Coordinates of C-alpha atoms in Angstrom, one line a residue:
X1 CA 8.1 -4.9 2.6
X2 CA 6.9 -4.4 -0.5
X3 CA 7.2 -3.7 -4.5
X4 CA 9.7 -0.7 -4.5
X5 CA 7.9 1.5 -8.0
X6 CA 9.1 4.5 -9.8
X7 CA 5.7 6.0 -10.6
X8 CA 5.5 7.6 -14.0
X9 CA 2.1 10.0 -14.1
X10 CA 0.7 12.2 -16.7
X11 CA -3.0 13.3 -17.6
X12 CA -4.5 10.9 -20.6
X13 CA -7.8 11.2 -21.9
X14 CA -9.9 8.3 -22.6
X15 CA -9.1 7.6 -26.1
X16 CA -5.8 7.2 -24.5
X17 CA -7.5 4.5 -21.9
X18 CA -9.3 2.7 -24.6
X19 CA -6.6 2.3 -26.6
X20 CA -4.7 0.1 -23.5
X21 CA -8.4 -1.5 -22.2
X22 CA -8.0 0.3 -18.7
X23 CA -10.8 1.2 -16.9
X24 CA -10.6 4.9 -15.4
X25 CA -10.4 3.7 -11.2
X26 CA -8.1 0.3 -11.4
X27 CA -4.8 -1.1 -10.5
X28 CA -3.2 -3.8 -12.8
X29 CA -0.1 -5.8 -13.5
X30 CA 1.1 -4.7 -16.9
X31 CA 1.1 -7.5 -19.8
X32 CA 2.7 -7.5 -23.3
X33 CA -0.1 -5.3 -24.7
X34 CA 0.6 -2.5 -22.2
X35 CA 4.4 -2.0 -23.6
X36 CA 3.7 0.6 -25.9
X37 CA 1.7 2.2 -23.1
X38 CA 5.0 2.7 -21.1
X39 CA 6.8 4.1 -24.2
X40 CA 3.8 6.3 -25.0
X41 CA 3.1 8.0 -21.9
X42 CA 6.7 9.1 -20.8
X43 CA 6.1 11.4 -24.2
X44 CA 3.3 13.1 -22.8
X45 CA 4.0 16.9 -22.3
X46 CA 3.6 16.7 -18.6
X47 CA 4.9 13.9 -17.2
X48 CA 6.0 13.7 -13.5
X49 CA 8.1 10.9 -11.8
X50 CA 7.6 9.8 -8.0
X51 CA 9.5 7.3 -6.0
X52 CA 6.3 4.9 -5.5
X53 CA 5.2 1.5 -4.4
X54 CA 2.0 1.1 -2.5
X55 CA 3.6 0.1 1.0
X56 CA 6.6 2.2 0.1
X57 CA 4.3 5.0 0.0
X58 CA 2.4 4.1 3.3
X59 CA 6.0 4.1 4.8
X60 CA 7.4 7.5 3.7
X61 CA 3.6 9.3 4.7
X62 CA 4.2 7.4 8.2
X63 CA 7.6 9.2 8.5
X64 CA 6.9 12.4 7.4
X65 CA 4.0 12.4 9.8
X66 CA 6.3 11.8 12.4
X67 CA 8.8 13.4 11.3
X68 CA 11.5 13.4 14.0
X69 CA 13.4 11.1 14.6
X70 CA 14.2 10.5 11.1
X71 CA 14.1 5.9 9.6
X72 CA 11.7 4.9 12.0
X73 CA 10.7 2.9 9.2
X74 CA 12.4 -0.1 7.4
X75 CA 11.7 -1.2 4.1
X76 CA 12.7 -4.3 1.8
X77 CA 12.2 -4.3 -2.0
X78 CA 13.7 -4.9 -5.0
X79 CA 15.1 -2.8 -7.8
X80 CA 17.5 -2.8 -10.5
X81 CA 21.5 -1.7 -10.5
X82 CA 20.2 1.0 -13.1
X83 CA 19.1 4.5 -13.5
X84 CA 15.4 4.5 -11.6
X85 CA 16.7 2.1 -9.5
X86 CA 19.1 5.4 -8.1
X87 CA 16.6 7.8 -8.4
X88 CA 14.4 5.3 -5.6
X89 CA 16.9 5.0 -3.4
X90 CA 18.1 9.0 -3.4
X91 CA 13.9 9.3 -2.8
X92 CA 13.9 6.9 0.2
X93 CA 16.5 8.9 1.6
X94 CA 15.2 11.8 1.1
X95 CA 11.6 11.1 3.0
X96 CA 14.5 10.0 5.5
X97 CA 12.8 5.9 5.1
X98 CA 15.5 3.0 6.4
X99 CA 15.3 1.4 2.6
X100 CA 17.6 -1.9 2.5
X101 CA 16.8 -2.9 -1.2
X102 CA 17.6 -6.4 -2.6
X103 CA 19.7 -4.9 -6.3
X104 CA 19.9 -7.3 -8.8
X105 CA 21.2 -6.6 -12.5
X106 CA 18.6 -9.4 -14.8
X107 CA 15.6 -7.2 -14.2
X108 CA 15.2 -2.9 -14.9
X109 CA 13.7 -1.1 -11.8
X110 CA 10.1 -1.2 -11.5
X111 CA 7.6 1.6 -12.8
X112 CA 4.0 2.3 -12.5
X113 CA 1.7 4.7 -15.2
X114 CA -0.2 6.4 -13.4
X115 CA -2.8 7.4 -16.5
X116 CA -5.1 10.4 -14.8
X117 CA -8.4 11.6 -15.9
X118 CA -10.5 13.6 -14.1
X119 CA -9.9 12.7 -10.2
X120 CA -9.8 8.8 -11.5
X121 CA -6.1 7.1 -11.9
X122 CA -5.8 4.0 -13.7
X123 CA -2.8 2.5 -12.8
X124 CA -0.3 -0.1 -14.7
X125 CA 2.5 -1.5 -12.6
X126 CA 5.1 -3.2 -14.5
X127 CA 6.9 -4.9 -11.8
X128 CA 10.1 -6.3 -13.4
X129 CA 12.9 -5.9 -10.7
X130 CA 10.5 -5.8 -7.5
X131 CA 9.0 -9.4 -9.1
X132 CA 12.9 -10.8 -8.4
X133 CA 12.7 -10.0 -4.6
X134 CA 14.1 -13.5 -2.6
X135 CA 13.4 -14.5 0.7
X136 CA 16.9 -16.6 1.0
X137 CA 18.8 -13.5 -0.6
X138 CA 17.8 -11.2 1.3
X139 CA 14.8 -11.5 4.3
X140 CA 16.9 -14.3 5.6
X141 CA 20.2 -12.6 5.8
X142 CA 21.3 -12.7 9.5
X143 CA 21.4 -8.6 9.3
X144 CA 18.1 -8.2 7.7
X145 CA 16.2 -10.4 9.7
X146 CA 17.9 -8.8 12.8
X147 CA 16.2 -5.2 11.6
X148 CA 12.9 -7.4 10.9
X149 CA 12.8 -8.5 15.0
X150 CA 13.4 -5.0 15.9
X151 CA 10.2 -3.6 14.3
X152 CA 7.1 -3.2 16.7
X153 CA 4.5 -3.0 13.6
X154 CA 5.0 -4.8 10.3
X155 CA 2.9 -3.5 7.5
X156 CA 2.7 -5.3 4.0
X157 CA 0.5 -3.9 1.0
X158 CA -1.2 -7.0 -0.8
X159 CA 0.6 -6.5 -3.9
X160 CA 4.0 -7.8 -2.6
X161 CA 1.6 -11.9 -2.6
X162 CA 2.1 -11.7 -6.3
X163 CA 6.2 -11.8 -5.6
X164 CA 6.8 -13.5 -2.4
X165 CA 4.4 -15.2 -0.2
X166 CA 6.5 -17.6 1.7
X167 CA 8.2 -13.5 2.9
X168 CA 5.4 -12.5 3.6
X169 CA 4.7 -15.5 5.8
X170 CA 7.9 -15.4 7.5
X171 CA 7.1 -11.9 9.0
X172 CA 3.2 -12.9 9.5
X173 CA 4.6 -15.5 12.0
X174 CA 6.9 -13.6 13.6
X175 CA 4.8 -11.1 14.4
X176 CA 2.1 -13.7 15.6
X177 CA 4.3 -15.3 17.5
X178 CA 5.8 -12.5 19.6
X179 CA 2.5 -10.8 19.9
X180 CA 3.4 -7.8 17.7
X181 CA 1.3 -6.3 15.1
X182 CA 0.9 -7.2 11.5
X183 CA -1.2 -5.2 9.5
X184 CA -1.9 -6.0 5.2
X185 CA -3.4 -4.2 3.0
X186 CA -6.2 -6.2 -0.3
X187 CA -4.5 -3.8 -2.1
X188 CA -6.8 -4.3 -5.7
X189 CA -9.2 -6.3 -6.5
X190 CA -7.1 -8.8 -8.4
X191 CA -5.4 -10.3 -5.5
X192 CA -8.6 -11.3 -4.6
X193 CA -9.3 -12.9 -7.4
X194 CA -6.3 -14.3 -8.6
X195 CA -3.9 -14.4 -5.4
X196 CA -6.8 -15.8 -3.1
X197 CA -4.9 -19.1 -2.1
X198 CA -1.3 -16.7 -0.9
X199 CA -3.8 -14.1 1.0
X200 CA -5.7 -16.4 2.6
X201 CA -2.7 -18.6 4.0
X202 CA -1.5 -15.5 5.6
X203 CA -4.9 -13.8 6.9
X204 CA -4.6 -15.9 10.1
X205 CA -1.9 -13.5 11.4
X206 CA -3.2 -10.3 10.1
X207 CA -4.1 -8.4 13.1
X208 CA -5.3 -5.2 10.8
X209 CA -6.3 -5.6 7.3
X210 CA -6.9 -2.2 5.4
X211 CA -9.0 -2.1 1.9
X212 CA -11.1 0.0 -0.1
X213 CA -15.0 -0.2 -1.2
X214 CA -14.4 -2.3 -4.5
X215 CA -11.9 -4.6 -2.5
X216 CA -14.0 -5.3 -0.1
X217 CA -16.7 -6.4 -1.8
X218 CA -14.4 -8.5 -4.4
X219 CA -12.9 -10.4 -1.1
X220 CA -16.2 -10.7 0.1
X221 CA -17.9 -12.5 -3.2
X222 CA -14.9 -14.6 -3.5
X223 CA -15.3 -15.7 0.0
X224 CA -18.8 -15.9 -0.2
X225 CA -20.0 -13.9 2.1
X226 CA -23.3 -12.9 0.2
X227 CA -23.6 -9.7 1.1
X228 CA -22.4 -6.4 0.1
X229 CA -23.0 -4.2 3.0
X230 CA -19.5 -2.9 3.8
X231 CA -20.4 -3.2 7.5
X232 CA -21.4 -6.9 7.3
X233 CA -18.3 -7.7 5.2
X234 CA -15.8 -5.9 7.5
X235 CA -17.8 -8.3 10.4
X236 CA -17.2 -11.2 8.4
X237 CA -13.9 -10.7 7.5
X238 CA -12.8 -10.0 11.5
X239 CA -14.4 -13.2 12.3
X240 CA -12.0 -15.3 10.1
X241 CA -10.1 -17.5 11.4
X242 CA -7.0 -16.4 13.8
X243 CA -3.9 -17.3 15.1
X244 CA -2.8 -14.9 17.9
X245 CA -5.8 -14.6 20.0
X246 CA -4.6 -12.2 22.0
X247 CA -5.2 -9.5 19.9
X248 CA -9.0 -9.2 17.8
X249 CA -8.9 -8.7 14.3
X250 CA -9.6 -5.5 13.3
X251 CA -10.8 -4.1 9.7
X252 CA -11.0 -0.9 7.9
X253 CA -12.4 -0.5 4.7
X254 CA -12.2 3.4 3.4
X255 CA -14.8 4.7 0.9
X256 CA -13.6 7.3 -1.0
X257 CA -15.4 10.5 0.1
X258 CA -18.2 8.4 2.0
X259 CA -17.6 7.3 5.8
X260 CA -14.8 4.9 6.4
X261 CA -16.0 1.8 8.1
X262 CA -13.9 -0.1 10.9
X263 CA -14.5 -3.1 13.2
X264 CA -14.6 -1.8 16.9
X265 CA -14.5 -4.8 19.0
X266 CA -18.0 -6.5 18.4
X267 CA -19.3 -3.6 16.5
X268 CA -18.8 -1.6 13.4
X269 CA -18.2 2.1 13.6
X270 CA -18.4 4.4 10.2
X271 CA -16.3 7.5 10.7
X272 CA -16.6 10.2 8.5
X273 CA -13.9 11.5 5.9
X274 CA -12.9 15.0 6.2
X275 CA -14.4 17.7 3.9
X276 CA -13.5 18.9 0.4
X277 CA -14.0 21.0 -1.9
X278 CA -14.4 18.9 -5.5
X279 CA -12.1 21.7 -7.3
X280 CA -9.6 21.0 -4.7
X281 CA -8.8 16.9 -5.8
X282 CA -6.3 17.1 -8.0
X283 CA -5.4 13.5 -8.2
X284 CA -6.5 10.8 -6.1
X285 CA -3.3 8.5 -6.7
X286 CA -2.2 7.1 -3.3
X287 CA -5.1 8.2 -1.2
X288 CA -5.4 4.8 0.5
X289 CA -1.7 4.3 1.1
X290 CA -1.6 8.1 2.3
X291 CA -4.9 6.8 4.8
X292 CA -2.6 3.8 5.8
X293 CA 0.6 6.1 6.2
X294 CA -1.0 8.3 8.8
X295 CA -3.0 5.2 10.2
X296 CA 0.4 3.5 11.2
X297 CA 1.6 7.2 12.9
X298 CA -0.7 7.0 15.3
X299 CA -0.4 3.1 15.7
X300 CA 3.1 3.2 16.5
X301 CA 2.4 5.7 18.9
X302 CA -0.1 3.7 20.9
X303 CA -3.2 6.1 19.9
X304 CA -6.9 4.7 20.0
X305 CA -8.4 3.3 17.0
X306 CA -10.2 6.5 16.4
X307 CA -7.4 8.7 16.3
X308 CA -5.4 6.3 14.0
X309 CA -8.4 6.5 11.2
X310 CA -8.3 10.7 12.0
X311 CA -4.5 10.8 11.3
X312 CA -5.5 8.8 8.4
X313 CA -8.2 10.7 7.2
X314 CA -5.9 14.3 7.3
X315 CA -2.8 12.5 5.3
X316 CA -5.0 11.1 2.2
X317 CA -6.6 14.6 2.6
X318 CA -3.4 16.2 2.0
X319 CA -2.1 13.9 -0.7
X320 CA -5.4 14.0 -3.0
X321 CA -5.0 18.0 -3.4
X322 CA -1.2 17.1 -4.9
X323 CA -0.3 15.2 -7.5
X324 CA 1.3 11.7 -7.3
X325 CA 1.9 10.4 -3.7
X326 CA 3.7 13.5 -2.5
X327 CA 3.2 16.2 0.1
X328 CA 4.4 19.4 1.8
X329 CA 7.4 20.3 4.0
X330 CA 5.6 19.5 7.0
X331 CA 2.4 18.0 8.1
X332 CA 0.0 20.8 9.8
X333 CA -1.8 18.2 11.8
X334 CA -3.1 18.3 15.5

Protein backbone atom coordinates (compact mmCIF):
# COMPACT_ATOMS: atom_id res chain seq x y z
CA UNK A 1 0.00 0.00 0.00
CA UNK A 2 1.38 2.95 -0.88
CA UNK A 3 1.40 6.46 -2.98
CA UNK A 4 0.64 5.22 -6.58
CA UNK A 5 3.23 8.09 -8.82
CA UNK A 6 3.57 8.70 -12.52
CA UNK A 7 7.33 9.48 -12.50
CA UNK A 8 8.22 12.23 -14.89
CA UNK A 9 12.33 12.12 -15.48
CA UNK A 10 14.65 14.09 -17.54
CA UNK A 11 18.43 15.09 -17.16
CA UNK A 12 18.74 18.90 -15.52
CA UNK A 13 21.78 20.48 -14.76
CA UNK A 14 22.37 22.41 -11.65
CA UNK A 15 21.30 25.78 -12.62
CA UNK A 16 18.21 23.95 -13.18
CA UNK A 17 18.43 22.46 -9.33
CA UNK A 18 19.24 25.81 -7.99
CA UNK A 19 16.71 27.45 -9.49
CA UNK A 20 13.92 24.93 -7.37
CA UNK A 21 16.52 24.78 -4.00
CA UNK A 22 16.92 20.85 -4.54
CA UNK A 23 19.86 19.31 -3.44
CA UNK A 24 21.33 16.73 -6.07
CA UNK A 25 20.57 13.12 -3.80
CA UNK A 26 17.00 13.99 -2.03
CA UNK A 27 13.40 13.09 -1.94
CA UNK A 28 10.73 15.82 -1.20
CA UNK A 29 7.09 16.63 -1.14
CA UNK A 30 6.57 19.36 -3.72
CA UNK A 31 5.29 22.96 -2.35
CA UNK A 32 3.92 26.02 -4.26
CA UNK A 33 7.42 27.00 -5.34
CA UNK A 34 8.08 23.69 -7.10
CA UNK A 35 4.89 24.36 -9.62
CA UNK A 36 6.74 25.84 -12.34
CA UNK A 37 9.20 23.03 -11.79
CA UNK A 38 6.57 20.50 -12.98
CA UNK A 39 5.62 22.76 -15.99
CA UNK A 40 9.24 23.21 -16.75
CA UNK A 41 10.64 19.86 -16.84
CA UNK A 42 8.00 18.05 -19.00
CA UNK A 43 9.61 20.59 -21.79
CA UNK A 44 12.83 19.20 -21.46
CA UNK A 45 13.95 17.49 -24.78
CA UNK A 46 14.18 14.06 -23.25
CA UNK A 47 11.76 13.46 -20.98
CA UNK A 48 10.57 9.86 -20.06
CA UNK A 49 7.40 8.81 -18.05
CA UNK A 50 7.31 5.60 -15.69
CA UNK A 51 4.52 4.24 -13.71
CA UNK A 52 6.16 4.97 -10.13
CA UNK A 53 5.62 5.12 -6.42
CA UNK A 54 8.23 3.87 -4.06
CA UNK A 55 6.32 0.65 -2.82
CA UNK A 56 4.70 0.45 -6.13
CA UNK A 57 8.01 0.06 -7.48
CA UNK A 58 9.18 -2.53 -4.84
CA UNK A 59 6.04 -4.45 -5.87
CA UNK A 60 6.34 -4.69 -9.71
CA UNK A 61 10.57 -5.62 -9.22
CA UNK A 62 9.11 -8.40 -6.66
CA UNK A 63 6.90 -9.74 -9.60
CA UNK A 64 9.03 -9.55 -12.35
CA UNK A 65 11.55 -11.43 -10.18
CA UNK A 66 9.18 -14.02 -9.90
CA UNK A 67 7.69 -13.87 -12.71
CA UNK A 68 5.28 -16.76 -12.89
CA UNK A 69 2.51 -16.86 -11.64
CA UNK A 70 1.54 -13.53 -12.67
CA UNK A 71 -0.45 -10.76 -9.26
CA UNK A 72 1.22 -12.35 -6.60
CA UNK A 73 1.28 -8.93 -5.45
CA UNK A 74 -1.63 -6.60 -4.23
CA UNK A 75 -1.48 -3.03 -4.14
CA UNK A 76 -3.80 -0.05 -2.79
CA UNK A 77 -3.26 3.63 -3.83
CA UNK A 78 -4.89 6.36 -4.96
CA UNK A 79 -5.11 8.18 -8.37
CA UNK A 80 -7.27 10.32 -10.26
CA UNK A 81 -10.27 9.47 -12.97
CA UNK A 82 -7.79 11.25 -15.52
CA UNK A 83 -5.27 10.69 -18.05
CA UNK A 84 -2.01 9.48 -15.84
CA UNK A 85 -4.27 8.05 -13.73
CA UNK A 86 -4.90 5.33 -16.99
CA UNK A 87 -1.59 5.27 -18.06
CA UNK A 88 -0.78 3.72 -14.03
CA UNK A 89 -3.22 1.33 -14.14
CA UNK A 90 -2.42 0.02 -18.00
CA UNK A 91 1.49 0.00 -16.21
CA UNK A 92 0.32 -2.17 -13.13
CA UNK A 93 -1.10 -4.48 -15.47
CA UNK A 94 1.43 -4.67 -17.55
CA UNK A 95 4.26 -5.74 -14.68
CA UNK A 96 1.11 -8.14 -14.25
CA UNK A 97 0.78 -6.33 -10.21
CA UNK A 98 -2.95 -7.00 -8.58
CA UNK A 99 -3.43 -2.91 -8.44
CA UNK A 100 -7.03 -2.13 -6.68
CA UNK A 101 -6.72 1.72 -6.68
CA UNK A 102 -9.09 3.97 -4.63
CA UNK A 103 -10.18 6.74 -8.01
CA UNK A 104 -11.48 9.77 -6.96
CA UNK A 105 -12.18 12.90 -9.38
CA UNK A 106 -11.23 16.30 -6.69
CA UNK A 107 -7.52 15.49 -7.01
CA UNK A 108 -5.20 14.90 -10.63
CA UNK A 109 -3.07 11.66 -10.48
CA UNK A 110 0.09 11.90 -8.68
CA UNK A 111 3.63 12.61 -10.37
CA UNK A 112 7.12 12.72 -9.30
CA UNK A 113 10.26 14.85 -11.23
CA UNK A 114 12.77 12.88 -11.25
CA UNK A 115 15.53 15.85 -11.96
CA UNK A 116 18.99 13.67 -12.91
CA UNK A 117 22.46 14.85 -12.81
CA UNK A 118 25.19 12.84 -13.00
CA UNK A 119 24.22 9.37 -11.13
CA UNK A 120 22.36 11.72 -8.42
CA UNK A 121 18.32 12.07 -8.71
CA UNK A 122 16.64 14.73 -6.86
CA UNK A 123 13.29 13.90 -6.66
CA UNK A 124 9.87 16.11 -6.20
CA UNK A 125 6.72 14.07 -5.56
CA UNK A 126 3.67 16.03 -5.85
CA UNK A 127 1.22 13.79 -4.36
CA UNK A 128 -2.19 15.27 -5.08
CA UNK A 129 -4.56 12.13 -5.69
CA UNK A 130 -2.41 9.44 -3.71
CA UNK A 131 -2.68 12.31 -0.58
CA UNK A 132 -6.81 11.48 -0.89
CA UNK A 133 -6.29 7.70 -0.20
CA UNK A 134 -9.21 6.64 2.80
CA UNK A 135 -9.07 3.91 5.06
CA UNK A 136 -13.12 3.80 5.39
CA UNK A 137 -13.36 4.07 1.46
CA UNK A 138 -11.48 1.73 0.65
CA UNK A 139 -8.95 -0.55 3.17
CA UNK A 140 -12.17 -1.18 5.03
CA UNK A 141 -14.27 -2.45 2.20
CA UNK A 142 -15.32 -6.08 3.06
CA UNK A 143 -13.57 -7.09 -0.40
CA UNK A 144 -10.45 -5.24 0.06
CA UNK A 145 -9.79 -6.15 3.48
CA UNK A 146 -10.56 -9.83 2.43
CA UNK A 147 -7.44 -9.49 -0.23
CA UNK A 148 -5.50 -7.73 2.83
CA UNK A 149 -5.96 -11.18 5.16
CA UNK A 150 -4.85 -13.24 2.24
CA UNK A 151 -1.34 -11.66 1.97
CA UNK A 152 1.54 -13.59 3.76
CA UNK A 153 3.94 -10.33 3.66
CA UNK A 154 2.78 -6.77 3.84
CA UNK A 155 5.26 -4.25 2.79
CA UNK A 156 4.61 -0.34 3.12
CA UNK A 157 7.24 2.34 1.94
CA UNK A 158 7.37 5.22 4.65
CA UNK A 159 6.00 7.72 2.44
CA UNK A 160 2.41 6.41 2.51
CA UNK A 161 2.64 8.01 6.95
CA UNK A 162 2.33 11.34 5.25
CA UNK A 163 -1.33 10.15 3.80
CA UNK A 164 -2.77 7.50 6.07
CA UNK A 165 -1.44 6.35 9.26
CA UNK A 166 -4.40 5.00 11.01
CA UNK A 167 -4.03 2.32 7.28
CA UNK A 168 -1.10 1.75 7.83
CA UNK A 169 -1.81 0.76 11.40
CA UNK A 170 -4.61 -1.39 10.51
CA UNK A 171 -2.38 -3.70 8.39
CA UNK A 172 0.63 -3.30 11.07
CA UNK A 173 -1.82 -5.06 13.52
CA UNK A 174 -3.00 -7.46 11.50
CA UNK A 175 0.01 -8.75 10.62
CA UNK A 176 1.16 -8.70 14.28
CA UNK A 177 -1.53 -10.25 15.36
CA UNK A 178 -1.63 -13.33 13.09
CA UNK A 179 2.15 -13.69 13.21
CA UNK A 180 2.74 -12.63 9.60
CA UNK A 181 5.31 -10.28 8.32
CA UNK A 182 5.22 -6.61 8.07
CA UNK A 183 8.06 -4.97 6.63
CA UNK A 184 8.36 -0.64 6.18
CA UNK A 185 10.57 1.15 4.59
CA UNK A 186 12.13 5.19 6.32
CA UNK A 187 11.77 5.97 2.95
CA UNK A 188 13.64 9.83 3.20
CA UNK A 189 14.83 11.55 5.66
CA UNK A 190 11.88 13.82 6.20
CA UNK A 191 9.63 11.21 7.63
CA UNK A 192 12.03 11.13 10.16
CA UNK A 193 11.95 14.36 10.86
CA UNK A 194 8.59 15.54 10.35
CA UNK A 195 6.38 12.22 10.46
CA UNK A 196 8.31 10.84 13.69
CA UNK A 197 5.09 10.64 15.95
CA UNK A 198 2.98 8.32 12.73
CA UNK A 199 6.37 6.06 12.33
CA UNK A 200 6.98 5.51 15.62
CA UNK A 201 3.29 4.46 16.56
CA UNK A 202 3.70 1.87 14.00
CA UNK A 203 7.41 0.53 14.50
CA UNK A 204 6.16 -1.88 17.22
CA UNK A 205 4.84 -4.22 14.50
CA UNK A 206 7.54 -3.73 11.99
CA UNK A 207 9.15 -7.03 11.77
CA UNK A 208 11.72 -5.69 8.86
CA UNK A 209 12.47 -2.07 8.43
CA UNK A 210 14.57 -1.28 5.23
CA UNK A 211 16.48 2.36 4.82
CA UNK A 212 19.42 3.88 3.33
CA UNK A 213 22.72 5.56 4.85
CA UNK A 214 21.24 9.19 5.21
CA UNK A 215 17.99 7.61 6.70
CA UNK A 216 19.57 5.93 9.02
CA UNK A 217 21.43 8.26 10.61
CA UNK A 218 18.45 11.00 10.39
CA UNK A 219 16.20 8.23 12.47
CA UNK A 220 18.98 7.71 14.55
CA UNK A 221 19.70 11.59 15.75
CA UNK A 222 16.08 12.08 16.05
CA UNK A 223 15.93 9.14 18.31
CA UNK A 224 18.95 9.95 19.95
CA UNK A 225 20.83 7.38 19.57
CA UNK A 226 24.31 9.26 19.51
CA UNK A 227 26.02 7.50 17.28
CA UNK A 228 26.46 7.30 13.63
CA UNK A 229 28.04 4.00 13.06
CA UNK A 230 25.49 2.35 10.76
CA UNK A 231 26.05 -0.98 12.66
CA UNK A 232 25.27 0.54 16.11
CA UNK A 233 22.15 2.25 14.75
CA UNK A 234 20.75 -0.82 12.90
CA UNK A 235 21.36 -2.55 16.73
CA UNK A 236 19.56 0.20 18.26
CA UNK A 237 16.81 0.35 16.09
CA UNK A 238 16.18 -3.75 16.34
CA UNK A 239 16.15 -3.32 20.00
CA UNK A 240 13.00 -0.92 19.94
CA UNK A 241 10.28 -1.82 21.38
CA UNK A 242 8.01 -4.82 19.95
CA UNK A 243 4.83 -6.21 19.75
CA UNK A 244 4.97 -9.75 18.26
CA UNK A 245 7.78 -11.33 20.01
CA UNK A 246 7.74 -14.20 18.14
CA UNK A 247 9.55 -12.94 15.47
CA UNK A 248 13.12 -10.45 16.14
CA UNK A 249 13.25 -7.36 14.48
CA UNK A 250 15.34 -7.29 11.77
CA UNK A 251 17.11 -4.12 9.96
CA UNK A 252 18.74 -3.43 6.78
CA UNK A 253 20.27 -0.25 5.94
CA UNK A 254 21.89 -0.22 2.21
CA UNK A 255 24.83 2.05 1.37
CA UNK A 256 24.88 2.87 -1.94
CA UNK A 257 28.02 1.09 -3.50
CA UNK A 258 29.47 0.38 0.16
CA UNK A 259 28.42 -2.95 2.08
CA UNK A 260 24.83 -3.16 3.03
CA UNK A 261 24.41 -3.70 6.79
CA UNK A 262 21.68 -5.99 8.39
CA UNK A 263 20.83 -7.19 11.91
CA UNK A 264 21.43 -11.11 12.12
CA UNK A 265 19.98 -12.11 15.26
CA UNK A 266 22.36 -10.55 18.00
CA UNK A 267 24.81 -9.48 15.48
CA UNK A 268 25.30 -7.26 12.63
CA UNK A 269 26.50 -8.65 9.34
CA UNK A 270 27.79 -6.12 6.32
CA UNK A 271 27.26 -7.82 2.99
CA UNK A 272 28.87 -6.48 0.12
CA UNK A 273 27.04 -4.83 -3.03
CA UNK A 274 27.75 -6.35 -6.30
CA UNK A 275 30.37 -4.75 -8.63
CA UNK A 276 30.14 -1.99 -11.23
CA UNK A 277 31.62 -0.36 -13.49
CA UNK A 278 31.02 3.68 -12.76
CA UNK A 279 30.23 4.18 -16.71
CA UNK A 280 27.75 1.65 -16.36
CA UNK A 281 25.15 3.81 -13.71
CA UNK A 282 23.08 5.41 -15.67
CA UNK A 283 20.63 6.61 -13.15
CA UNK A 284 20.26 5.54 -9.71
CA UNK A 285 16.38 6.35 -9.38
CA UNK A 286 14.71 3.44 -7.52
CA UNK A 287 17.80 1.52 -6.46
CA UNK A 288 16.46 1.05 -2.97
CA UNK A 289 12.98 0.06 -3.87
CA UNK A 290 14.58 -2.20 -6.75
CA UNK A 291 16.94 -3.74 -3.41
CA UNK A 292 13.48 -4.02 -1.56
CA UNK A 293 11.71 -5.66 -4.71
CA UNK A 294 14.09 -8.49 -5.02
CA UNK A 295 14.41 -8.62 -1.08
CA UNK A 296 10.60 -9.52 -0.74
CA UNK A 297 11.23 -12.43 -3.81
CA UNK A 298 13.18 -14.30 -1.86
CA UNK A 299 11.13 -13.46 1.39
CA UNK A 300 8.06 -14.75 0.12
CA UNK A 301 9.75 -17.73 -0.87
CA UNK A 302 11.08 -18.65 2.55
CA UNK A 303 14.90 -17.91 1.58
CA UNK A 304 17.53 -17.09 4.36
CA UNK A 305 18.23 -13.63 5.20
CA UNK A 306 21.34 -13.72 3.13
CA UNK A 307 19.85 -14.77 0.03
CA UNK A 308 16.99 -12.15 0.37
CA UNK A 309 19.82 -9.14 0.53
CA UNK A 310 21.67 -11.17 -2.66
CA UNK A 311 18.37 -11.13 -4.71
CA UNK A 312 18.28 -7.62 -3.57
CA UNK A 313 21.60 -6.70 -4.40
CA UNK A 314 21.19 -8.21 -8.31
CA UNK A 315 17.62 -6.17 -8.89
CA UNK A 316 19.02 -2.58 -7.77
CA UNK A 317 22.04 -3.76 -9.93
CA UNK A 318 19.93 -4.19 -12.84
CA UNK A 319 17.74 -1.06 -12.37
CA UNK A 320 20.82 1.54 -11.81
CA UNK A 321 22.26 0.65 -15.41
CA UNK A 322 18.47 1.79 -16.85
CA UNK A 323 16.83 4.64 -16.55
CA UNK A 324 13.82 5.34 -14.24
CA UNK A 325 12.64 2.17 -12.21
CA UNK A 326 12.43 -0.10 -15.15
CA UNK A 327 14.07 -3.35 -16.36
CA UNK A 328 14.49 -6.08 -18.89
CA UNK A 329 12.24 -8.84 -20.28
CA UNK A 330 13.37 -11.16 -17.80
CA UNK A 331 15.55 -11.31 -14.80
CA UNK A 332 18.97 -13.36 -15.48
CA UNK A 333 19.29 -14.23 -11.86
CA UNK A 334 20.51 -17.53 -10.09
Amino acid sequence: MGNPLLDISAVVDKDFLDKFGLKSNDQILAEDKHKALFEEIVKRNKVEYHAGGSTQNSVKIAQWMIQKPHKVATFFGCIGTDHFGKILKKKAEEAHVDAHYYEQNEEPTGTCAACITGDNRSLVANLAAANCYKKEKHLDLDSNWELVKKAKVYYIAGFFLTVSPESILKVAKHASDNNKIFSMNLSAPFISQFFYEPLMKVMPYVDILFGNETEAATFAKKLGFETDDIAEIAKKTRNLPKENTKRQRVVVFTQGKDDTVATVGEKVTMFPVLDIDQNDIVDTNGAGDAFVGGFLYALVQDQTLEECIRAGHYAANVIIRRVGCTFPEKPDYH
